[in-house]
mmCIF file of C-alpha atoms in Angstrom:
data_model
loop_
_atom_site.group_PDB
_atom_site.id
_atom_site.type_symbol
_atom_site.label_atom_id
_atom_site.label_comp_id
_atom_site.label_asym_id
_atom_site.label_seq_id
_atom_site.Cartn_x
_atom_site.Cartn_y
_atom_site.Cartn_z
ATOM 1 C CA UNK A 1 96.594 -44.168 7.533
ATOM 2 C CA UNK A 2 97.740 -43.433 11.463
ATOM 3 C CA UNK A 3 95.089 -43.970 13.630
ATOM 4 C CA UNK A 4 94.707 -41.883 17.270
ATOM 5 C CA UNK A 5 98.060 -42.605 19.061
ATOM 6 C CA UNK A 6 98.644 -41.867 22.656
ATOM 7 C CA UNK A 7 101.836 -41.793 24.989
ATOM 8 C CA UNK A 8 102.402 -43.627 27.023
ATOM 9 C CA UNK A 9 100.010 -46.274 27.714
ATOM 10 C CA UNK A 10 100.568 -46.450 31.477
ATOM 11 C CA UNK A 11 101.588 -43.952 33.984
ATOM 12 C CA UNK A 12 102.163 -44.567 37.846
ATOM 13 C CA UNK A 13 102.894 -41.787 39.464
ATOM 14 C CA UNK A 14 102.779 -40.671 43.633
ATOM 15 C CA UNK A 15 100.155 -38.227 44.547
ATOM 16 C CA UNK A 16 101.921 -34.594 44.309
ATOM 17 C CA UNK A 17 103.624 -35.309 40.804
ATOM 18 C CA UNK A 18 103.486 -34.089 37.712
ATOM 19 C CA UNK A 19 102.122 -35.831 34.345
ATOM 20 C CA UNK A 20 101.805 -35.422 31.103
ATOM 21 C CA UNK A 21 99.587 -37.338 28.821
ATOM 22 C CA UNK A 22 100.196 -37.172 24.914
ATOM 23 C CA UNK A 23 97.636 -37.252 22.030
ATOM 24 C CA UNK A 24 99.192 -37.510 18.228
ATOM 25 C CA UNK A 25 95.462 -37.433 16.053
ATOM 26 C CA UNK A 26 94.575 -38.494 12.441
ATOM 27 C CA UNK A 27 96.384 -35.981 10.327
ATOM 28 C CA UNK A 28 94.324 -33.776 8.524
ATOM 29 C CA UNK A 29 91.581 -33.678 11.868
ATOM 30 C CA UNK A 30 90.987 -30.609 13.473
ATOM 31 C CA UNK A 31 88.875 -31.727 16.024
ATOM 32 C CA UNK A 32 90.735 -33.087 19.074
ATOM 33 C CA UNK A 33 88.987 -34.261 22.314
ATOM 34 C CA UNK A 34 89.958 -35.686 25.523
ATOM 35 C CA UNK A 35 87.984 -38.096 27.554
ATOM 36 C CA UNK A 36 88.030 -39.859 31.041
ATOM 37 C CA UNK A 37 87.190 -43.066 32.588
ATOM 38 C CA UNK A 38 87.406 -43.172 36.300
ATOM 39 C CA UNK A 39 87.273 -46.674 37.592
ATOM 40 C CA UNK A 40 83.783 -48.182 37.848
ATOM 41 C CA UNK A 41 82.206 -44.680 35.671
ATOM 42 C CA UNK A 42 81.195 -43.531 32.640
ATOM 43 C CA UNK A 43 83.660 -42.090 30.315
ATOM 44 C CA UNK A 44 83.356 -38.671 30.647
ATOM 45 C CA UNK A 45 84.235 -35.786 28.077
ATOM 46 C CA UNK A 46 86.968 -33.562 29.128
ATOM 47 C CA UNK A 47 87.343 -30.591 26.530
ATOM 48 C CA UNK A 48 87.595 -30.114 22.779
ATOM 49 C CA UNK A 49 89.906 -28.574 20.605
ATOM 50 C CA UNK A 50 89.248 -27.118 17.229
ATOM 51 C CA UNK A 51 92.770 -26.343 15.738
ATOM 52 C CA UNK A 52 94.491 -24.584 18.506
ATOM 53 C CA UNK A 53 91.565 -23.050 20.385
ATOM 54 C CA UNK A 54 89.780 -24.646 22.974
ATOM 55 C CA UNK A 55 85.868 -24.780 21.810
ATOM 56 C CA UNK A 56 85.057 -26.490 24.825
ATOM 57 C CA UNK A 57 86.647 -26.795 28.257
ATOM 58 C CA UNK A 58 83.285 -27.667 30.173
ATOM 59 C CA UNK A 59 84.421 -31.060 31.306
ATOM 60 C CA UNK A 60 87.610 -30.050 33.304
ATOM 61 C CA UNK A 61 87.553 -31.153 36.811
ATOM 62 C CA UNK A 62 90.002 -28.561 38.317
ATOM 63 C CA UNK A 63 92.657 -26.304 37.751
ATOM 64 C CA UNK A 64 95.136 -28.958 37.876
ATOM 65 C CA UNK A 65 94.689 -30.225 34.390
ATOM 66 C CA UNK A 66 95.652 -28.303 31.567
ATOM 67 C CA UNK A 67 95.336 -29.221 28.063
ATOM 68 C CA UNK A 68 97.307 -27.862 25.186
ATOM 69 C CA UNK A 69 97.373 -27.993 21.274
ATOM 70 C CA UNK A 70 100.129 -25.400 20.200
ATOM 71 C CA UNK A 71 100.015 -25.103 16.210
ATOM 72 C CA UNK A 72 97.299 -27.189 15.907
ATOM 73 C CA UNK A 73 98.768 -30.748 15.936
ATOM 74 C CA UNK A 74 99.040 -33.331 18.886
ATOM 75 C CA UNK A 75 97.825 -31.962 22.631
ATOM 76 C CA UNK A 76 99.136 -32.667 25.606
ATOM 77 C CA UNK A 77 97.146 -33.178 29.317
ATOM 78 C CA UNK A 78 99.039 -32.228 31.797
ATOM 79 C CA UNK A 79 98.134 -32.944 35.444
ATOM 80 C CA UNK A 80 99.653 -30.862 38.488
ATOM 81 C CA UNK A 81 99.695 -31.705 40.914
ATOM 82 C CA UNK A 82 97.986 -35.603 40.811
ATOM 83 C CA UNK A 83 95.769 -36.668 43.180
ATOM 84 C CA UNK A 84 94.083 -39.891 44.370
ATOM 85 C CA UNK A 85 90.941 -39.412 42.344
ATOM 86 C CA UNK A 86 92.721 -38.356 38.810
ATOM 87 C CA UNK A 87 93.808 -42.357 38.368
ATOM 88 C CA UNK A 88 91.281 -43.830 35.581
ATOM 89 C CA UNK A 89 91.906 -43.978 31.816
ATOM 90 C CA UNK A 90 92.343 -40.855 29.547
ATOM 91 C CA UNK A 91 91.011 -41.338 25.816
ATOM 92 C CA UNK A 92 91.622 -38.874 23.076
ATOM 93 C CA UNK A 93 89.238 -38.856 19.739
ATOM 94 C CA UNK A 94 89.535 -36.936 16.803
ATOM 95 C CA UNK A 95 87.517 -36.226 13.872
ATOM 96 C CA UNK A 96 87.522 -34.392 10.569
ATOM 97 C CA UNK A 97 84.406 -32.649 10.945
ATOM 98 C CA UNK A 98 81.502 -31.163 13.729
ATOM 99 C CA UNK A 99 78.398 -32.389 12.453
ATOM 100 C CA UNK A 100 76.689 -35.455 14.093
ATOM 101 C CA UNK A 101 77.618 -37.696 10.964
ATOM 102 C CA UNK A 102 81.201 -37.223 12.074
ATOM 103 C CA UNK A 103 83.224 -40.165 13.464
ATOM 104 C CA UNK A 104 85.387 -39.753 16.240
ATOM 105 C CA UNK A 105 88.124 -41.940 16.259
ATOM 106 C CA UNK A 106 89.779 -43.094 19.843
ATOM 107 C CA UNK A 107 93.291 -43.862 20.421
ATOM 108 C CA UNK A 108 94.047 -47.160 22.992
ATOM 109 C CA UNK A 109 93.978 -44.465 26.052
ATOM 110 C CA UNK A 110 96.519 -43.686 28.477
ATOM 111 C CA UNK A 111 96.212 -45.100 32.316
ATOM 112 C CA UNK A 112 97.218 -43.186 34.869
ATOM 113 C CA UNK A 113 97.081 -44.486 38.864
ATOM 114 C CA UNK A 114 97.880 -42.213 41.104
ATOM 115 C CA UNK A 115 99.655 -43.858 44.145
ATOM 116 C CA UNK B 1 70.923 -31.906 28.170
ATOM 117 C CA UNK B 2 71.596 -35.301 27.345
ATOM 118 C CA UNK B 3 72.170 -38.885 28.624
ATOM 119 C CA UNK B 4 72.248 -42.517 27.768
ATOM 120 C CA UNK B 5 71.536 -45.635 30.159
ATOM 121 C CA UNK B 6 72.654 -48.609 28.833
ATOM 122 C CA UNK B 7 70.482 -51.655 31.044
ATOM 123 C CA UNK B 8 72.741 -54.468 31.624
ATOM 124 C CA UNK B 9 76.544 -53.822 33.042
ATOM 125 C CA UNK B 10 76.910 -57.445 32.108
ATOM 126 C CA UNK B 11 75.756 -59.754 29.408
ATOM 127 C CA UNK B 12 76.714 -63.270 29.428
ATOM 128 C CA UNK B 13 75.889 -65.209 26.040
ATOM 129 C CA UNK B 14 76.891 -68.979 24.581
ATOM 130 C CA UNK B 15 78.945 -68.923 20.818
ATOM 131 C CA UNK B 16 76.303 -69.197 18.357
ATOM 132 C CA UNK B 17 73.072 -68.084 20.408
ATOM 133 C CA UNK B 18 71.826 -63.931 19.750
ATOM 134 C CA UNK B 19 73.059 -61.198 21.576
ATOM 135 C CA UNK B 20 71.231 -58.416 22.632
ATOM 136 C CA UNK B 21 72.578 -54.803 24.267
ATOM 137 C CA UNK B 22 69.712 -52.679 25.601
ATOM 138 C CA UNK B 23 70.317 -48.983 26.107
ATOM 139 C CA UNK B 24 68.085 -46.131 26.221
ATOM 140 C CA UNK B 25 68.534 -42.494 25.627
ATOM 141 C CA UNK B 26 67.622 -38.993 26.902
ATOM 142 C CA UNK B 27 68.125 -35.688 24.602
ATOM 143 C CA UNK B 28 66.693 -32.701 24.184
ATOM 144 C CA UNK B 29 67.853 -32.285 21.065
ATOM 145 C CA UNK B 30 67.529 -34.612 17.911
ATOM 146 C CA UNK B 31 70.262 -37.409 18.204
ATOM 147 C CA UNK B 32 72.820 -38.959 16.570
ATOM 148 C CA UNK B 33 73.108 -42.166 18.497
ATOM 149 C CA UNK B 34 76.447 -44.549 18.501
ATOM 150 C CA UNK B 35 77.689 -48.159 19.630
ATOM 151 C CA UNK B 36 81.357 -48.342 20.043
ATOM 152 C CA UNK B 37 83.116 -51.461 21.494
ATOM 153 C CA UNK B 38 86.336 -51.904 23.382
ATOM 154 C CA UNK B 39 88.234 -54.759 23.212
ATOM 155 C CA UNK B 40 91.238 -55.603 25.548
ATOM 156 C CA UNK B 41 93.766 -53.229 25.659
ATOM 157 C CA UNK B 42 92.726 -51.850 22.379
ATOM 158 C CA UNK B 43 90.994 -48.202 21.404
ATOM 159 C CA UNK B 44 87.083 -47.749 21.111
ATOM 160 C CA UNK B 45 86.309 -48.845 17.558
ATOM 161 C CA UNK B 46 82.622 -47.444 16.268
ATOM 162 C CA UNK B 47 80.491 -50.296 15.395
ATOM 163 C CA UNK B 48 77.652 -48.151 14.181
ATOM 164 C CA UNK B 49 75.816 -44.626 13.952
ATOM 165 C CA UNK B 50 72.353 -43.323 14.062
ATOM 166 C CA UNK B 51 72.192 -39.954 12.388
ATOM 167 C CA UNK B 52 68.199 -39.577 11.463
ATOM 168 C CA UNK B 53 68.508 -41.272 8.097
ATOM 169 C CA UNK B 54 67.338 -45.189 8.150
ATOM 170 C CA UNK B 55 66.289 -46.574 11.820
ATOM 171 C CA UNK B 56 67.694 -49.622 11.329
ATOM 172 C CA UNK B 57 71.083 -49.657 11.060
ATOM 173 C CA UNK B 58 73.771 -51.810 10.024
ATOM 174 C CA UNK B 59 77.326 -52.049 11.591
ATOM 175 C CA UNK B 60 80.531 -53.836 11.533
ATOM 176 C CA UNK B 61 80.574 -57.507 11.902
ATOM 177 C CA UNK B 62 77.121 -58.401 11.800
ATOM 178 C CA UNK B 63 75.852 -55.813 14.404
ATOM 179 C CA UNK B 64 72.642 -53.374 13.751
ATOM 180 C CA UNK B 65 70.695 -51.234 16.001
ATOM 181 C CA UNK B 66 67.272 -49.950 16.012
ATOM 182 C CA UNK B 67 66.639 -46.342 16.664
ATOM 183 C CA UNK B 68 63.379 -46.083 18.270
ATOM 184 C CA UNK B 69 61.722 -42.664 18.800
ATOM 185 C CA UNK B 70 58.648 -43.623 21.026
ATOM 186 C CA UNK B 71 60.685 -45.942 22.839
ATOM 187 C CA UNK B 72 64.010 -43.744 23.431
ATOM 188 C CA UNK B 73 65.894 -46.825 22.756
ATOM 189 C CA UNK B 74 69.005 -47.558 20.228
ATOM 190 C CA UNK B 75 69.507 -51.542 21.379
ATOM 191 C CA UNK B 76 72.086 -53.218 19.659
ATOM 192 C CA UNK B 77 71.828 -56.818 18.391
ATOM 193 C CA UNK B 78 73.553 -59.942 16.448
ATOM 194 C CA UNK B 79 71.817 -62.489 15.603
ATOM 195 C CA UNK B 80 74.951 -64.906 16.471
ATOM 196 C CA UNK B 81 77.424 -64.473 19.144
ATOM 197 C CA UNK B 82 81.560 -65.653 18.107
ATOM 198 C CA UNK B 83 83.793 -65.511 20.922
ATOM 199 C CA UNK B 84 85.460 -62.790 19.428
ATOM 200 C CA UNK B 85 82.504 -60.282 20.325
ATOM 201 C CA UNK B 86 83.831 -60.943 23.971
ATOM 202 C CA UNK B 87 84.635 -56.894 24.599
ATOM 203 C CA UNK B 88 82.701 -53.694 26.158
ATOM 204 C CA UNK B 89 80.418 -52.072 24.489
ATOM 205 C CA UNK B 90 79.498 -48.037 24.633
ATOM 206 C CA UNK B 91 75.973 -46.778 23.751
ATOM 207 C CA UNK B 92 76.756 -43.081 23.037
ATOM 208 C CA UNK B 93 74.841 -40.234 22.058
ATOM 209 C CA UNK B 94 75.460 -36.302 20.767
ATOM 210 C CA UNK B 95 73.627 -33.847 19.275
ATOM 211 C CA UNK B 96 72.678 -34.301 15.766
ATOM 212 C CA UNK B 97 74.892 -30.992 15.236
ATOM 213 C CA UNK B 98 77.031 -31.389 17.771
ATOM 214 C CA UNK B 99 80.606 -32.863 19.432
ATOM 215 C CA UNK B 100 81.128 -34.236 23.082
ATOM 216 C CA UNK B 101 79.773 -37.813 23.306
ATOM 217 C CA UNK B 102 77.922 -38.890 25.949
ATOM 218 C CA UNK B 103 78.524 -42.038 27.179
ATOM 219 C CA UNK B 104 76.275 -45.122 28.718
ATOM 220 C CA UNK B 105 77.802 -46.748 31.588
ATOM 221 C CA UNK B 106 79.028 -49.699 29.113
ATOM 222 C CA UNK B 107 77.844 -53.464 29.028
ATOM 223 C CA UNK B 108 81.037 -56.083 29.335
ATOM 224 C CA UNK B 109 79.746 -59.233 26.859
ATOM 225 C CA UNK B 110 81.104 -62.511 28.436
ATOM 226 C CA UNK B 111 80.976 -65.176 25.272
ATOM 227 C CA UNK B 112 81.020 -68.855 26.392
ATOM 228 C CA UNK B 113 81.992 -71.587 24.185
#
């Protein structure tokens, strides 16, 4: 079985561009999350997808990120426009199920600097 | 609200000698508490969860925690370092019914032959 894969694996990009981070989870998950690690800080939760919806989009910085998951497969990040402070490493997880005895599995994570 | 501190940013250990991870935990809710390491370059792999059954739990390649309740503490331990343990680890806790992880600051383990 296909672990959590993530494109690409490194992004540099100069401060006014565009990105766009991909997330491909374990088929048959519903659950979809994206996570940040900003050099020298805790990873940090980002927002949660069940299926298509967004269940939880508390841990968005700004309006400059948006996250998608049309028809309820991978999800894409995208970032526009980048700044300084978005360079760190994005994780995505997903899992099968919601209940704290559910596993989220992480894919390698994408890093993005921001020059 | 939640939140984990995890003691020691850096643990430095010789092959063969224990290894112990310290973290402790804040929740208002009943836990589910989690180690997951990162190696190089690789994905966080789960090494272990705490999910109110047995406090003393078992993980992957030779790893267990104790959940302690009085204490607020989920350390993690091995009783013998290999220098393959050399990675980051992630003390991480949710609700017992719930989804975003909240992470500890991570400890990087340094394994000297």
């Amino acid at each position: 079985e296909a672990g959590v894969t993530q494109f690409p694996s490194h992004s540099v990009i100069e401060k006014g561009q565009t990105v766009t981070l991909r997330c491909d989870p374990i088929s048959g998950h519903d659950n979809l999350y994206w996570y940040r690690r900003v050099m020298g800080k805790e990873i940090k939760f980002l927002l949660h997808f069940v299926k298509e919806s967004k269940q939880d989009e508390s841990g968005m910085p700004n309006n400059r990120f948006l996250a998608e998951r049309t028809g309820g497969t991978y999800s894409t990040l995208k970032v526009q426009p980048a700044e300084l402070e978005d360079s760190g490493v994005y994780f995505c997880a997903s899992s099968q199920g919601l209940s704290g005895t559910d596993t989220q599995y992480f894919g390698p994570g994408t890093r993005l600097t921001v020059l | 609200a939640q939140s984990v501190t995890q003691l020691d940013s850096h643990v430095s250990v010789s092959e063969g000698t224990p290894v112990l991870l310290r973290c402790n935990y804040s929740s208002s809710y009943s836990p589910s508490l989690f180690w997951y390491v990162q190696h190089p370059n690789k994905g966080l792999q789960l090494l272990l969860k705490y999910t109110s059954a047995a406090t003393l739990v078992k993980g992957i390649n030779g790893f267990e925690a104790e959940f302690k309740k009085s204490e607020t503490s989920f350390h993690l331990t091995k009783p013998s370092a290999h220098m393959s343990d050399a990675a980051e680890y992630f003390c991480v806790v949710t609700k017992a019914a719930g989804n975003k992880l909240t992470f500890g600051g991570g400890t990087r383990v340094l394994v000297k032959p």
